[in-house]
JSON list of C-alpha atoms in Angstrom, two decimals:
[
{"chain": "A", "resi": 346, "resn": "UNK", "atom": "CA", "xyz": [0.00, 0.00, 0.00]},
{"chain": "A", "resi": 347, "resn": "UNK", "atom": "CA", "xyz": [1.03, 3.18, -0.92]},
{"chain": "A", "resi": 348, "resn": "UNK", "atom": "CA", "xyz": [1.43, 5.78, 1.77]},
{"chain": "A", "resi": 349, "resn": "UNK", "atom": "CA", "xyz": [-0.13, 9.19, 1.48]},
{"chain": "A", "resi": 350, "resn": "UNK", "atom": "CA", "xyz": [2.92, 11.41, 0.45]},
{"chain": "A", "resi": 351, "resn": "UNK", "atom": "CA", "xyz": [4.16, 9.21, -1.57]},
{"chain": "A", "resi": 352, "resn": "UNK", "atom": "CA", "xyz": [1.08, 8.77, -3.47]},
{"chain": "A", "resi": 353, "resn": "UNK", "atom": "CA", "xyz": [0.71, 12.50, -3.65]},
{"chain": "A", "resi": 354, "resn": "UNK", "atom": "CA", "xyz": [4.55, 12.87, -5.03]},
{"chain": "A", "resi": 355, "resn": "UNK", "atom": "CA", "xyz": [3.47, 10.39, -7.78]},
{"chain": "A", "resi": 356, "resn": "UNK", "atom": "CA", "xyz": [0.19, 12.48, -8.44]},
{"chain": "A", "resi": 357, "resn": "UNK", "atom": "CA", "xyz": [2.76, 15.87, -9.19]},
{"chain": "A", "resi": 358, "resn": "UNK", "atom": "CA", "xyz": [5.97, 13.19, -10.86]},
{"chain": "A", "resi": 359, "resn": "UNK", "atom": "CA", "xyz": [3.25, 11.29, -13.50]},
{"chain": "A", "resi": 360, "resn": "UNK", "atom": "CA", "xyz": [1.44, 14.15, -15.01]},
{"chain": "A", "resi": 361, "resn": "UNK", "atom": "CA", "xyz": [4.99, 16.14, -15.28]},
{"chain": "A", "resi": 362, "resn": "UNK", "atom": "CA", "xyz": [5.77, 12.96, -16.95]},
{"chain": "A", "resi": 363, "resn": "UNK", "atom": "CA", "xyz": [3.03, 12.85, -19.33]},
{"chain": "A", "resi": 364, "resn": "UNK", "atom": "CA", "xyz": [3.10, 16.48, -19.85]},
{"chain": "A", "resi": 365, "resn": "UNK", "atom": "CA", "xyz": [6.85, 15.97, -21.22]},
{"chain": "A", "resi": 366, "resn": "UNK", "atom": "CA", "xyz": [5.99, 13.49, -23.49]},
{"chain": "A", "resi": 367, "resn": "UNK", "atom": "CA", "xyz": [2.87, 14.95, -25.43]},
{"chain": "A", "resi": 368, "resn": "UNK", "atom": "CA", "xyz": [4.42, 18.49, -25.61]},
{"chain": "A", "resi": 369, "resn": "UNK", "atom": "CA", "xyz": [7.69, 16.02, -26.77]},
{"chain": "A", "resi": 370, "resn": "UNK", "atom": "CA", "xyz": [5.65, 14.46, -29.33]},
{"chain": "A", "resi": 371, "resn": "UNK", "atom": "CA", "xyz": [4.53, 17.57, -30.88]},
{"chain": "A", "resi": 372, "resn": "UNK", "atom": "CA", "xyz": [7.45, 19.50, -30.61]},
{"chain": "A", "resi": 373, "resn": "UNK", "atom": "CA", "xyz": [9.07, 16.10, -32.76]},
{"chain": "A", "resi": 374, "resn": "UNK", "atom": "CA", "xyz": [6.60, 16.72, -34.95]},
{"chain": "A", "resi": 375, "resn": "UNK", "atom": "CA", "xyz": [7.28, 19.90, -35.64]},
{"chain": "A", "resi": 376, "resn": "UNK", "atom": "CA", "xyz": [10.93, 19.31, -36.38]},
{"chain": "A", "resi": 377, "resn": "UNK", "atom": "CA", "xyz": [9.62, 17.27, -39.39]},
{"chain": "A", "resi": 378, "resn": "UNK", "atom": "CA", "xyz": [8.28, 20.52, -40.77]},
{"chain": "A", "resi": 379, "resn": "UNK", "atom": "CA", "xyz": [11.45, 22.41, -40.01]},
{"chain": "A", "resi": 380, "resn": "UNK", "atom": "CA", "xyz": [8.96, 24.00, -37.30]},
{"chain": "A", "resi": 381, "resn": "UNK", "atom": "CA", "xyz": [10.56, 25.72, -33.85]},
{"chain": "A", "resi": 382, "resn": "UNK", "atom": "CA", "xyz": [7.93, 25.52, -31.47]},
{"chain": "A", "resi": 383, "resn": "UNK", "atom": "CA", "xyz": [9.49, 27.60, -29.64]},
{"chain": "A", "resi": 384, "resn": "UNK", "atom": "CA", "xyz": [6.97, 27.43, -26.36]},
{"chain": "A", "resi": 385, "resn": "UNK", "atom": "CA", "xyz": [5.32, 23.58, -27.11]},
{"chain": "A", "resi": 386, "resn": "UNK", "atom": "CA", "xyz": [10.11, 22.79, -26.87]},
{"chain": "A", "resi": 387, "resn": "UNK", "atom": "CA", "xyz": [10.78, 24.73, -24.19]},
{"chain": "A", "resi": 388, "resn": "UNK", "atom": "CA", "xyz": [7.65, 23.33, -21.72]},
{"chain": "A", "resi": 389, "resn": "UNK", "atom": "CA", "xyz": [9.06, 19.62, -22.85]},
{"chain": "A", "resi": 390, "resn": "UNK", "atom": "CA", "xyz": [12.44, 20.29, -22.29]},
{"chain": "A", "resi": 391, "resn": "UNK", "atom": "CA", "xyz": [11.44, 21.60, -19.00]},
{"chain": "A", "resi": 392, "resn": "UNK", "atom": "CA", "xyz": [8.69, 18.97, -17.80]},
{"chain": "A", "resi": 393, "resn": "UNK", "atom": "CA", "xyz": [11.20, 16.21, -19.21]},
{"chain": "A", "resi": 394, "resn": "UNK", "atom": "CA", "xyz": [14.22, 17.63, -16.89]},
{"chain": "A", "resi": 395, "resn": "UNK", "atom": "CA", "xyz": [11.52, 17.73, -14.21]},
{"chain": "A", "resi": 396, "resn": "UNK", "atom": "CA", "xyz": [10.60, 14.50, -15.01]},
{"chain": "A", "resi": 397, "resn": "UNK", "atom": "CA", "xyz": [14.08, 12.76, -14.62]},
{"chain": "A", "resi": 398, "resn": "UNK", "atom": "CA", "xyz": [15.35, 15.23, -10.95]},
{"chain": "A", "resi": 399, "resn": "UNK", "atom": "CA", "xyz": [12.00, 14.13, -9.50]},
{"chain": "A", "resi": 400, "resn": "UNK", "atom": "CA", "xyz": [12.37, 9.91, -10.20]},
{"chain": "A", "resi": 401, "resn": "UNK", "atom": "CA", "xyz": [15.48, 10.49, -7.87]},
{"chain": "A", "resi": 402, "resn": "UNK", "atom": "CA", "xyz": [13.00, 11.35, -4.91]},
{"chain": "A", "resi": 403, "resn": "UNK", "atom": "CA", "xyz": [10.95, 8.05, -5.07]},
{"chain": "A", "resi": 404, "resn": "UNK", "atom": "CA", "xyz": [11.76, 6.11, -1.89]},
{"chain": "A", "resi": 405, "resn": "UNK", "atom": "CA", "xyz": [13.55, 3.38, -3.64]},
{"chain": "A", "resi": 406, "resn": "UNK", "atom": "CA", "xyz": [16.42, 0.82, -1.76]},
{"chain": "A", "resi": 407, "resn": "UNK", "atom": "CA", "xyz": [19.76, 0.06, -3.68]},
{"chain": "A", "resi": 408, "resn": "UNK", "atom": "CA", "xyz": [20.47, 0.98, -7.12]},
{"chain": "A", "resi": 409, "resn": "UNK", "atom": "CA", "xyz": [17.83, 0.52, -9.75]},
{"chain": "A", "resi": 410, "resn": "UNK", "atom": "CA", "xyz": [17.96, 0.71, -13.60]},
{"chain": "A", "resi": 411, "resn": "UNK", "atom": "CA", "xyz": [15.74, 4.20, -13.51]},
{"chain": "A", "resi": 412, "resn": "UNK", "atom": "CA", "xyz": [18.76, 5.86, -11.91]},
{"chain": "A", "resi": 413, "resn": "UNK", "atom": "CA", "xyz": [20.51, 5.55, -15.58]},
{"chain": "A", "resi": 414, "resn": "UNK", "atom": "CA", "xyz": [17.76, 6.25, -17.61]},
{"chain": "A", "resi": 415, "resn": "UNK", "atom": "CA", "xyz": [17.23, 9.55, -15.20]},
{"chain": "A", "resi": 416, "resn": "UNK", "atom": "CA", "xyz": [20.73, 10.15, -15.44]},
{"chain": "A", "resi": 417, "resn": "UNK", "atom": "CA", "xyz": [21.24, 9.52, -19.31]},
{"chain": "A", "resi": 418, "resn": "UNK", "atom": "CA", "xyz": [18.58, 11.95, -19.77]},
{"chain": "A", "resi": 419, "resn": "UNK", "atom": "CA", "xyz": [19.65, 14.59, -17.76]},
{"chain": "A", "resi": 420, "resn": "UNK", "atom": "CA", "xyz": [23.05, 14.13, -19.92]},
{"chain": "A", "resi": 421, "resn": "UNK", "atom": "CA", "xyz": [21.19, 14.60, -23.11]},
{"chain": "A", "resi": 422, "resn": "UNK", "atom": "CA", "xyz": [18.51, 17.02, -22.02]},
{"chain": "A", "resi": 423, "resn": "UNK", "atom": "CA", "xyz": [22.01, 19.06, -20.68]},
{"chain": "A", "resi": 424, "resn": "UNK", "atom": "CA", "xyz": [23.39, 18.48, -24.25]},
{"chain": "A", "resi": 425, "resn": "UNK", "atom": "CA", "xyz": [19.94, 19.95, -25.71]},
{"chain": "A", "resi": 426, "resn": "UNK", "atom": "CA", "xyz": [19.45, 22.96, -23.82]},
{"chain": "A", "resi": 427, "resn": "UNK", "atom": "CA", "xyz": [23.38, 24.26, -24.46]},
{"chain": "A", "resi": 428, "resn": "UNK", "atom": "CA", "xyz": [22.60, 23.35, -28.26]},
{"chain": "A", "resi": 429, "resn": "UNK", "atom": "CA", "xyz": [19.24, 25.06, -28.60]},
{"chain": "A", "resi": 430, "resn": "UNK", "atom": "CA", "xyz": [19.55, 27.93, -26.36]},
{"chain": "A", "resi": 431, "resn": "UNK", "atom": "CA", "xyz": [23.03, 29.18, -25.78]},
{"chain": "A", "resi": 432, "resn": "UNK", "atom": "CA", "xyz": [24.40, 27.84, -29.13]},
{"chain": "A", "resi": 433, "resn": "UNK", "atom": "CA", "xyz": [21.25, 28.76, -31.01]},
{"chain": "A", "resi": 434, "resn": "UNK", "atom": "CA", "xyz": [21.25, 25.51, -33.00]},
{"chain": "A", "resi": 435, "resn": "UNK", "atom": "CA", "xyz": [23.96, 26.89, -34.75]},
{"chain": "A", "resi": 436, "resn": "UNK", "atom": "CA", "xyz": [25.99, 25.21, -37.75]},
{"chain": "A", "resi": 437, "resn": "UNK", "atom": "CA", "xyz": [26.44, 21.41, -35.84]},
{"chain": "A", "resi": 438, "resn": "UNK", "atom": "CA", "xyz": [24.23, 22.53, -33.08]},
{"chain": "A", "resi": 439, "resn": "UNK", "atom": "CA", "xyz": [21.00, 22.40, -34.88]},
{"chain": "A", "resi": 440, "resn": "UNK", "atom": "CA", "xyz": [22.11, 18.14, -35.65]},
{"chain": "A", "resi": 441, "resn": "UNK", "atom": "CA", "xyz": [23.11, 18.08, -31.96]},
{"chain": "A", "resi": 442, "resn": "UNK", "atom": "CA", "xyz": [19.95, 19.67, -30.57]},
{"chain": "A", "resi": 443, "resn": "UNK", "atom": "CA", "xyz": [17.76, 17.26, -32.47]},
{"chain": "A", "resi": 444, "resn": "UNK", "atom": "CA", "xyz": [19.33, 14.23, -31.57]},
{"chain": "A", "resi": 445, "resn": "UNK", "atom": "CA", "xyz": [19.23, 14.86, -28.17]},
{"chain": "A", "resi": 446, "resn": "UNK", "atom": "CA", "xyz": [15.98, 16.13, -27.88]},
{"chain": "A", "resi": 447, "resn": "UNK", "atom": "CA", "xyz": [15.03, 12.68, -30.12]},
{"chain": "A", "resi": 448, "resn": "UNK", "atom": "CA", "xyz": [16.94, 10.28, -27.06]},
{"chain": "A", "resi": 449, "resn": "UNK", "atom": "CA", "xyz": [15.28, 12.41, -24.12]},
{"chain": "A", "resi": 450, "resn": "UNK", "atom": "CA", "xyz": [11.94, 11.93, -25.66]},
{"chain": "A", "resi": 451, "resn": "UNK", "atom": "CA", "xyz": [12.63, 8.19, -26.53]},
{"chain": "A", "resi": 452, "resn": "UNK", "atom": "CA", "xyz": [13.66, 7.62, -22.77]},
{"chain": "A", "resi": 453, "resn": "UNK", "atom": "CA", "xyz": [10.53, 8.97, -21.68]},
{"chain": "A", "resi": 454, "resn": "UNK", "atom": "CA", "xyz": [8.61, 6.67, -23.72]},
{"chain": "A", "resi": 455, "resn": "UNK", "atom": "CA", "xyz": [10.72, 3.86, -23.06]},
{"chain": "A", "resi": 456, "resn": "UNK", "atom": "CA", "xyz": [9.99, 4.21, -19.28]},
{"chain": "A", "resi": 457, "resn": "UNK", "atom": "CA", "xyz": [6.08, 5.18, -20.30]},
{"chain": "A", "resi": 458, "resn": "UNK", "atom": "CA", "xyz": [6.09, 1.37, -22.13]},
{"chain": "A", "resi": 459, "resn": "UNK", "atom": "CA", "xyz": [7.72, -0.10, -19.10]},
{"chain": "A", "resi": 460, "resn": "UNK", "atom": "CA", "xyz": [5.30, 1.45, -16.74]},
{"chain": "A", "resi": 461, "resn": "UNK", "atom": "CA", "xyz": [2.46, 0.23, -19.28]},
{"chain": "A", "resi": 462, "resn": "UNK", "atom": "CA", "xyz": [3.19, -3.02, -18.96]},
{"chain": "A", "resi": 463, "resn": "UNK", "atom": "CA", "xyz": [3.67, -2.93, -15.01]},
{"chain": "A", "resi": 464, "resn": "UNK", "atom": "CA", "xyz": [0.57, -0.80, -13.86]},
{"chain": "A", "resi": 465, "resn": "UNK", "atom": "CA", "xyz": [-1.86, -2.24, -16.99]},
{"chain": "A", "resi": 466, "resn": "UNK", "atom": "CA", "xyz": [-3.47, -5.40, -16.23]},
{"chain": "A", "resi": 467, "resn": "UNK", "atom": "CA", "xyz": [-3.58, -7.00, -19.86]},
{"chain": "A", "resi": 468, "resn": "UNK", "atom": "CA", "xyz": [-0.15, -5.80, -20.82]},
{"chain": "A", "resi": 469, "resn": "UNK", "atom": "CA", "xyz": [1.49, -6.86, -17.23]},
{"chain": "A", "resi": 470, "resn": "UNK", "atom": "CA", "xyz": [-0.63, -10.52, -18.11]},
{"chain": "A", "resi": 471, "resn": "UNK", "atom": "CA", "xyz": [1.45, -10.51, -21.47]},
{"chain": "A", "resi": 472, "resn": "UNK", "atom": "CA", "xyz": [5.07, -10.11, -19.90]},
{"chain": "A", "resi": 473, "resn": "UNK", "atom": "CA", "xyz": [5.11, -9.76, -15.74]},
{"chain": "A", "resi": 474, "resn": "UNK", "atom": "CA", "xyz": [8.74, -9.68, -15.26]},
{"chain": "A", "resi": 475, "resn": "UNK", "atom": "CA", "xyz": [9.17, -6.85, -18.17]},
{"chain": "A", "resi": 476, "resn": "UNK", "atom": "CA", "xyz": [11.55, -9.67, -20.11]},
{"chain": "A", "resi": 477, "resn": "UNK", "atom": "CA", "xyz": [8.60, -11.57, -21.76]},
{"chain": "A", "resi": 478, "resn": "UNK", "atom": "CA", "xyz": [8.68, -11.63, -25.62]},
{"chain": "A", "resi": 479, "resn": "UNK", "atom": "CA", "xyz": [5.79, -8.93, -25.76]},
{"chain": "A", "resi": 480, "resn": "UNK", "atom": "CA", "xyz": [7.52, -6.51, -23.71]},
{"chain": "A", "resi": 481, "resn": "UNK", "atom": "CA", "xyz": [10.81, -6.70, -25.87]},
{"chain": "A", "resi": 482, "resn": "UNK", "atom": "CA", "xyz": [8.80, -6.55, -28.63]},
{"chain": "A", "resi": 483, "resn": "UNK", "atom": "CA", "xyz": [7.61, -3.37, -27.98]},
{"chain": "A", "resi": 484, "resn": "UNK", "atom": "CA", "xyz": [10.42, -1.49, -26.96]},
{"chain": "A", "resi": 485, "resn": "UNK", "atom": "CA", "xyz": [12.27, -2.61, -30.00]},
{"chain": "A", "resi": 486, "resn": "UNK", "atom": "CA", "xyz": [9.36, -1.49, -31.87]},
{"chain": "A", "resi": 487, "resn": "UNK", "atom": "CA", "xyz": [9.24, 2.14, -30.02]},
{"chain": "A", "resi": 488, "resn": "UNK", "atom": "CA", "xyz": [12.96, 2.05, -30.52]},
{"chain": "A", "resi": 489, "resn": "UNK", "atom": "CA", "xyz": [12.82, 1.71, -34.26]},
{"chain": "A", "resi": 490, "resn": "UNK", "atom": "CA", "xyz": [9.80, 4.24, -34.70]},
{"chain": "A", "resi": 491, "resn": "UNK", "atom": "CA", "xyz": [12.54, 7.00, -32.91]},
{"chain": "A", "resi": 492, "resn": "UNK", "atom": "CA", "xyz": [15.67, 5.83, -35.03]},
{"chain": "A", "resi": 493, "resn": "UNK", "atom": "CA", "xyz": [13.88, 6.49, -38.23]},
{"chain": "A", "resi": 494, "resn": "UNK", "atom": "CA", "xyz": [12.07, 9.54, -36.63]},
{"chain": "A", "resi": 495, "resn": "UNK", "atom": "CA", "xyz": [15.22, 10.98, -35.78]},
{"chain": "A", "resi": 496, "resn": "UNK", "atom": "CA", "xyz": [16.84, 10.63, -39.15]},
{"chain": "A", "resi": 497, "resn": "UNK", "atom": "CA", "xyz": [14.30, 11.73, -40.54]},
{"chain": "A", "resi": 498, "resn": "UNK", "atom": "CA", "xyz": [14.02, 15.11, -38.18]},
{"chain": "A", "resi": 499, "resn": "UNK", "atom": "CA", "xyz": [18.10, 15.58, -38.87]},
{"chain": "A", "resi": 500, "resn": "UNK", "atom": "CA", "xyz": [17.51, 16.02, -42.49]},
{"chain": "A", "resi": 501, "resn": "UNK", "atom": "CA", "xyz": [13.97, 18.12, -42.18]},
{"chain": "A", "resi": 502, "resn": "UNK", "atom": "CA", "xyz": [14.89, 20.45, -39.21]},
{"chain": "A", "resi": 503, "resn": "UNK", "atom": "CA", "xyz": [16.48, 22.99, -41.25]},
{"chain": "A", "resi": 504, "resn": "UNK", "atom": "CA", "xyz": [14.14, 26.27, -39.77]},
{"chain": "A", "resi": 505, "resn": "UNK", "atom": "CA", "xyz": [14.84, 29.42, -41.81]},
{"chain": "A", "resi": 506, "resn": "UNK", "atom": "CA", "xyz": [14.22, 31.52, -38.43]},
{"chain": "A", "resi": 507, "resn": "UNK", "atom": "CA", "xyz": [17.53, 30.28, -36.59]},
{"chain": "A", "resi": 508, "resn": "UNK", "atom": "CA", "xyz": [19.22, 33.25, -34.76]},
{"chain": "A", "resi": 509, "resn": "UNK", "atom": "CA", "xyz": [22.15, 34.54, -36.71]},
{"chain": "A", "resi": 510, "resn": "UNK", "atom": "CA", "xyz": [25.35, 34.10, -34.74]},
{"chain": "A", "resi": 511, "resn": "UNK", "atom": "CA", "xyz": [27.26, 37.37, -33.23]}
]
């Protein structure tokens, strides 16, 4: 059983979570029309940094996998911000900011299908220990929808409206 703060810390950490990943999905959309979205990027880049400091304040005992995802993240999301904001996407930036962004989101759905198939009844059936065929099966699948994503955003993000460099 879940006791009261704790369930009220996962009431603030999930919907930061989700919040991350559908402004992450549309602002990944919008790289494939060489879109900035300036506001939808910078309230996923946020919420997803959010996201990954608060998974470091569940009450967990002895090191756990999430503690590398969080901390790849945070890496990437560091990477992200520096390329998009204080190197303005510039030259190699602009590759570099969308590639990072890409992983960041990716990790947040990675965890989202991991915690799919532990809190949802029919999916947890299908693969209880998280190393059932079904389970691998759709992270590879997840996996393979961001690879070609992310190519695909590399060669479309080209926005006319980058900042010109001082």
């Amino acid at each position: 059983m879940m006791s009261s703060g704790l369930a009220a810390f996962t009431l603030v950490h999930v919907p930061i979570s989700l919040i991350g990943i559908v402004t992450g999905l549309i602002a990944a959309f919008g790289l494939l029309s060489a879109k900035r979205l300036d506001g939808m990027t910078g309230v996923f880049l946020a919420t997803t940094v959010l996201t990954s400091v608060t998974g470091y304040f569940f009450p967990f005992h002895g090191f756990k996998p999430s503690y590398v995802v969080g901390g790849i993240s945070l890496l990437v999301l560091a990477i992200a911000i520096y390329a998009r904001y204080s190197r303005g996407m510039d030259g190699g930036w602009r590759r570099t900011y969308v590639i990072t962004a890409m992983i960041a989101l990716y990790l947040n759905c990675f965890v989202l299908v991991a915690q799919a198939f532990m809190k949802v009844g029919a999916l947890n059936a299908l693969a209880p220990t998280g190393s059932e065929p079904p389970f691998l099966i759709a992270q590879i699948v997840v996996m393979l929808i961001f690879i070609v994503w992310t190519v695909l955003a590399v060669k479309k993000f080209r926005p006319d409206n980058l900042p010109a460099r001082a």
